[in-house]
mmCIF file of C-alpha atoms in Angstrom:
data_model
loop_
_atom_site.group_PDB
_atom_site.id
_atom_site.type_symbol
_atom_site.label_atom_id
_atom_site.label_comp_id
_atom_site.label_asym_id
_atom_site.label_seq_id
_atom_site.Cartn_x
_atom_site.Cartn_y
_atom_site.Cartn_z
ATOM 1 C CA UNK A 1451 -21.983 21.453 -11.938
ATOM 2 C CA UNK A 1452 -18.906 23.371 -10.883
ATOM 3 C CA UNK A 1453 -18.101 21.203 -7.975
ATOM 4 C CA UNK A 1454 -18.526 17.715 -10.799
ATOM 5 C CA UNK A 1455 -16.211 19.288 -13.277
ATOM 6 C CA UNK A 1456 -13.510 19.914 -10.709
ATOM 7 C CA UNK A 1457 -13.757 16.777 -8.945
ATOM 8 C CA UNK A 1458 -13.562 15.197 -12.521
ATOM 9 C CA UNK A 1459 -10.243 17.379 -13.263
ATOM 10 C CA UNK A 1460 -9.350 16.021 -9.897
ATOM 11 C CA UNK A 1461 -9.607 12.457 -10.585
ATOM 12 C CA UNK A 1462 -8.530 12.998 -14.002
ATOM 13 C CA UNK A 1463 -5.143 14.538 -12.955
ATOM 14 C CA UNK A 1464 -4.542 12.202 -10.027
ATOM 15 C CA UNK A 1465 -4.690 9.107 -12.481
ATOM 16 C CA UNK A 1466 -2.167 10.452 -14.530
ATOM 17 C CA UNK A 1467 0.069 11.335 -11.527
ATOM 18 C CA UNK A 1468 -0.086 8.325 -9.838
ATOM 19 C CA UNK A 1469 2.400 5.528 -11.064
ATOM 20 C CA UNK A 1470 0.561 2.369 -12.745
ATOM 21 C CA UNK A 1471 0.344 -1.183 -12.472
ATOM 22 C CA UNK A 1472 2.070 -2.770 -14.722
ATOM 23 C CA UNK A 1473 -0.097 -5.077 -16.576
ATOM 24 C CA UNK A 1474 1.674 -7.626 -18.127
ATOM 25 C CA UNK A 1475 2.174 -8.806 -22.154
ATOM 26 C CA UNK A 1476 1.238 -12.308 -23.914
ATOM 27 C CA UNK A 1477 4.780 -12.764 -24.504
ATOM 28 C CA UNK A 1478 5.827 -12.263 -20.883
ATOM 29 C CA UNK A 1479 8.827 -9.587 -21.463
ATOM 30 C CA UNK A 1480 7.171 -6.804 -18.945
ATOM 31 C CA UNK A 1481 6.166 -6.848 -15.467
ATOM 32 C CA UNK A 1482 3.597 -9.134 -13.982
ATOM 33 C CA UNK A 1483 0.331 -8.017 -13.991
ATOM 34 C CA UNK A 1484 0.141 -5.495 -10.958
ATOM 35 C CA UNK A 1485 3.540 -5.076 -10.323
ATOM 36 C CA UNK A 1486 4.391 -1.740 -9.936
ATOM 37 C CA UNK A 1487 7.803 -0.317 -8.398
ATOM 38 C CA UNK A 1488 8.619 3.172 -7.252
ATOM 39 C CA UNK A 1489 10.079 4.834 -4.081
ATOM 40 C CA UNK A 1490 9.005 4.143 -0.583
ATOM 41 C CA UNK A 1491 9.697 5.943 2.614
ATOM 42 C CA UNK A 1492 8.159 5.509 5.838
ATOM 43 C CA UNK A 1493 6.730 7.101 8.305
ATOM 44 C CA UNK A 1494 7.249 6.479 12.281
ATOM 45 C CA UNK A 1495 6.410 6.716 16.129
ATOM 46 C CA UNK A 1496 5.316 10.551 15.685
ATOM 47 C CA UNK A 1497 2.209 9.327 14.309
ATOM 48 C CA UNK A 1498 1.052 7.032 16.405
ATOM 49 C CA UNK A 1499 -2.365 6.455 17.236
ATOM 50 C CA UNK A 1500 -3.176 8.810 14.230
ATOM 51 C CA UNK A 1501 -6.689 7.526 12.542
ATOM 52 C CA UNK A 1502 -5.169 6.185 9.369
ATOM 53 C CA UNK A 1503 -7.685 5.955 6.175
ATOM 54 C CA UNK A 1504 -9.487 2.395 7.336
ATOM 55 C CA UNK A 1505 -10.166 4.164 10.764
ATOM 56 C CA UNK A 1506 -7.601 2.288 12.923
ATOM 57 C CA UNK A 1507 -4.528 3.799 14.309
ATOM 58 C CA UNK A 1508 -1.531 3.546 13.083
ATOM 59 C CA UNK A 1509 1.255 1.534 14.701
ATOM 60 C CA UNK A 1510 4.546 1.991 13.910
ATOM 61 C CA UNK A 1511 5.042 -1.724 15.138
ATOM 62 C CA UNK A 1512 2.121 -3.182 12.574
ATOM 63 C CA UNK A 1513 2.912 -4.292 8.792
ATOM 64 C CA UNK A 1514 1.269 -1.748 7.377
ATOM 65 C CA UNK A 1515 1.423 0.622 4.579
ATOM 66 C CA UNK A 1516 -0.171 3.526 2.467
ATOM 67 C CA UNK A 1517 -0.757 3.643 -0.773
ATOM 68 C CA UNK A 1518 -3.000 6.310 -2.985
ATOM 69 C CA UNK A 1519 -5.132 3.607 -5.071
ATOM 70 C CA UNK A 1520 -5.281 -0.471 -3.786
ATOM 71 C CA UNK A 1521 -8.268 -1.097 -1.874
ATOM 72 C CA UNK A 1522 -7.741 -0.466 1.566
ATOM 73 C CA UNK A 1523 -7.061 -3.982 3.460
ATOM 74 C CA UNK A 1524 -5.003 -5.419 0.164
ATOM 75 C CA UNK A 1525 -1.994 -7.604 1.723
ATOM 76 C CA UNK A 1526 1.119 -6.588 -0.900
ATOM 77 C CA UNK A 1527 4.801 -7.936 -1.117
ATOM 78 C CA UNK A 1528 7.183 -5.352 -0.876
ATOM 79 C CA UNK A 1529 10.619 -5.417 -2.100
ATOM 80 C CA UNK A 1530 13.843 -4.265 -1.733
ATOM 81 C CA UNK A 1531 17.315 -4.487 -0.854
ATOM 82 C CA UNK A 1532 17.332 -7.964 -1.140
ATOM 83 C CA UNK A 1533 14.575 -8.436 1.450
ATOM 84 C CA UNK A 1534 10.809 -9.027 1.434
ATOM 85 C CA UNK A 1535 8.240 -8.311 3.603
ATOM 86 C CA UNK A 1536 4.273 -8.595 3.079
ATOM 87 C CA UNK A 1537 1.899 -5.480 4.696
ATOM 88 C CA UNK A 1538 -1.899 -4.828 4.757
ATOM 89 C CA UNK A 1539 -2.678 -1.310 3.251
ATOM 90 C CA UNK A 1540 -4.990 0.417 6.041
ATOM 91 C CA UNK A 1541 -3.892 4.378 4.892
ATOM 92 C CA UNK A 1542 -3.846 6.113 1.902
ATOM 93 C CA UNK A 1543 -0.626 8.358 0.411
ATOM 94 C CA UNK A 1544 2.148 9.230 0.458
ATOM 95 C CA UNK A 1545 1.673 12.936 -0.770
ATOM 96 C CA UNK A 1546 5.039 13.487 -1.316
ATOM 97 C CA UNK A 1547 5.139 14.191 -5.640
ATOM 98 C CA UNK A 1548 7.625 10.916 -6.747
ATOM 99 C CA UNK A 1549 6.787 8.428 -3.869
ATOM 100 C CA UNK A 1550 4.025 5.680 -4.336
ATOM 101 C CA UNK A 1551 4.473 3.989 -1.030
ATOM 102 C CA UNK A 1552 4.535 5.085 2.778
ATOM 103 C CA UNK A 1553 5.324 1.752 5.133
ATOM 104 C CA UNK A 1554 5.118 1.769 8.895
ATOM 105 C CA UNK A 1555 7.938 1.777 10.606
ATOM 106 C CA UNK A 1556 8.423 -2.099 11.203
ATOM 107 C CA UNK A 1557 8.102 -2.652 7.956
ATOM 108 C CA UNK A 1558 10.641 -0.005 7.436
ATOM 109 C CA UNK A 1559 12.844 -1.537 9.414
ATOM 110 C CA UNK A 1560 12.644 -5.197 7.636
ATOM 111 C CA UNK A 1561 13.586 -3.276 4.349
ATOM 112 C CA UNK A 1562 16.231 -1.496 5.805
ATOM 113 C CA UNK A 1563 14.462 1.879 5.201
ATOM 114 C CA UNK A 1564 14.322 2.924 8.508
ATOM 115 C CA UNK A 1565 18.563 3.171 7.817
ATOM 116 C CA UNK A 1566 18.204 4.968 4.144
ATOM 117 C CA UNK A 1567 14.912 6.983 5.087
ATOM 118 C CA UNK A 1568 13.778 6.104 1.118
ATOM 119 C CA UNK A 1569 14.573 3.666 -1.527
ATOM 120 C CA UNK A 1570 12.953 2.089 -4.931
ATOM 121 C CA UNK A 1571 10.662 -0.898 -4.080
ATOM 122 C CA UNK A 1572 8.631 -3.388 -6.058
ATOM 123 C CA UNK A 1573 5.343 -3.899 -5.014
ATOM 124 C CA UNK A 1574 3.216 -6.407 -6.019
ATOM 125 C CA UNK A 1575 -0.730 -7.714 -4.475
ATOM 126 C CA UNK A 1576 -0.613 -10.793 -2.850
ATOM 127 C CA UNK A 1577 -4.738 -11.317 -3.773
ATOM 128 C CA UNK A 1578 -5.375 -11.370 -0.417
ATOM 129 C CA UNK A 1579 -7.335 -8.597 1.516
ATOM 130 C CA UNK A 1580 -7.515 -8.444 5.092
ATOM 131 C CA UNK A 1581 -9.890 -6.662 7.676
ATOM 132 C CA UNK A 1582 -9.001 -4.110 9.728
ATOM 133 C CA UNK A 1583 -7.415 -4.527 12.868
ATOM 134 C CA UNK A 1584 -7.107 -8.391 11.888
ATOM 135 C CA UNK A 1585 -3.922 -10.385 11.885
ATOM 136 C CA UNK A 1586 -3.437 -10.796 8.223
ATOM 137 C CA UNK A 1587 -1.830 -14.844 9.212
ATOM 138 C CA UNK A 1588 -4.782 -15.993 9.871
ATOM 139 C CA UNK A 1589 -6.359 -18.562 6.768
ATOM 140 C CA UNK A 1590 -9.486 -17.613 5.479
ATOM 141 C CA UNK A 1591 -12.632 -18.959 6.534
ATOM 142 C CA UNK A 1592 -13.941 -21.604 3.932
ATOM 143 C CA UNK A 1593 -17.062 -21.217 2.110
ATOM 144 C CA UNK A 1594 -19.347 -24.129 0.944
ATOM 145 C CA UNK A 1595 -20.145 -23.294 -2.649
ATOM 146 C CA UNK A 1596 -23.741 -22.792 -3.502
ATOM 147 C CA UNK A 1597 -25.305 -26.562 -3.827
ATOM 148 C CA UNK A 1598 -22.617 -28.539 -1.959
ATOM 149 C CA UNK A 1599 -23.894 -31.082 0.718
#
C-alpha cells in the first residue's frame, strides 16, 4: 500500500514538473496541438555505447534524443536558431530541473548547440514512430486494409 501511494505521489509530482504539450484552441491563437518548447542541451561522446532507455546504445553520431514522456521511438522536429532537424526519441530525460530535451550530439551540432551547450527549442511530433536501431528514412510498409482485394 505504501509502495502504491508513493509511486502515485511520484507520478503525481512528475506530471506537474514536466513541461506540457501545448494543445491547441478552436480559434487557433496558441500552439499547435503538441507543440511544446523549452531548453535543450545535449549530451556527447562520453556516453557512448551507454544502454539508452529503448536498449540500444547511444551514438553521439545518431539523430537521437531524450525526452521524459513521448513514447520511446516518436520521430520529433526540433527547432532552433533558425535551423531544423528531425530525431527519433530512444532515451528518456534530461534530469536536469528546467530542461525538457537532451539531443545527441549530431543533432547538437545541426542546432548549433554543440557551440552554446543549451538553448530554448520547439519541439513538435512528426506522427511518425520508428523502431529501434532503424533508419527513421525509410517509408513505412503499406498495409492492405481489412477487406481489400
Amino acid at each position: 500500500m505504501r509502495t502504491q501511494l508513493w509511486g502515485c505521489l511520484g507520478l503525481v509530482t512528475g506530471l506537474a514538473l514536466t513541461p506540457a504539450f501545448a494543445q491547441g484552441s478552436a480559434n487557433g491563437d496558441s500552439a499547435p496541438a503538441g507543440h511544446q518548447v523549452g531548453k535543450a542541451s545535449w549530451y556527447g561522446r562520453e556516453h557512448a555505447g551507454h544502454r539508452t532507455a529503448s536498449g540500444e546504445a547511444y551514438d553521439p553520431e545518431g539523430l537521437t534524443a531524450a525526452h521524459r514522456t513521448l513514447p520511446l521511438g516518436t520521430v520529433i522536429e526540433v527547432s532552433a536558431h533558425g535551423q531544423m532537424v528531425k530525431v527519433r526519441v530512444n532515451d528518456r530525460g534530461p534530469y536536469v530541473q528546467g530542461r525538457v530535451l537532451d539531443l545527441s550530439a549530431a543533432a547538437a551540432r545541426v542546432l548549433g548547440l554543440d557551440r552554446t551547450g543549451t538553448a530554448v527549442v520547439s519541439i513538435r511530433p512528426t506522427g511518425a514512430v520508428c523502431p529501434a536501431n532503424r533508419a527513421c528514412d525509410t517509408p513505412p510498409e503499406t498495409v492492405a486494409e481489412a477487406g481489400s482485394p
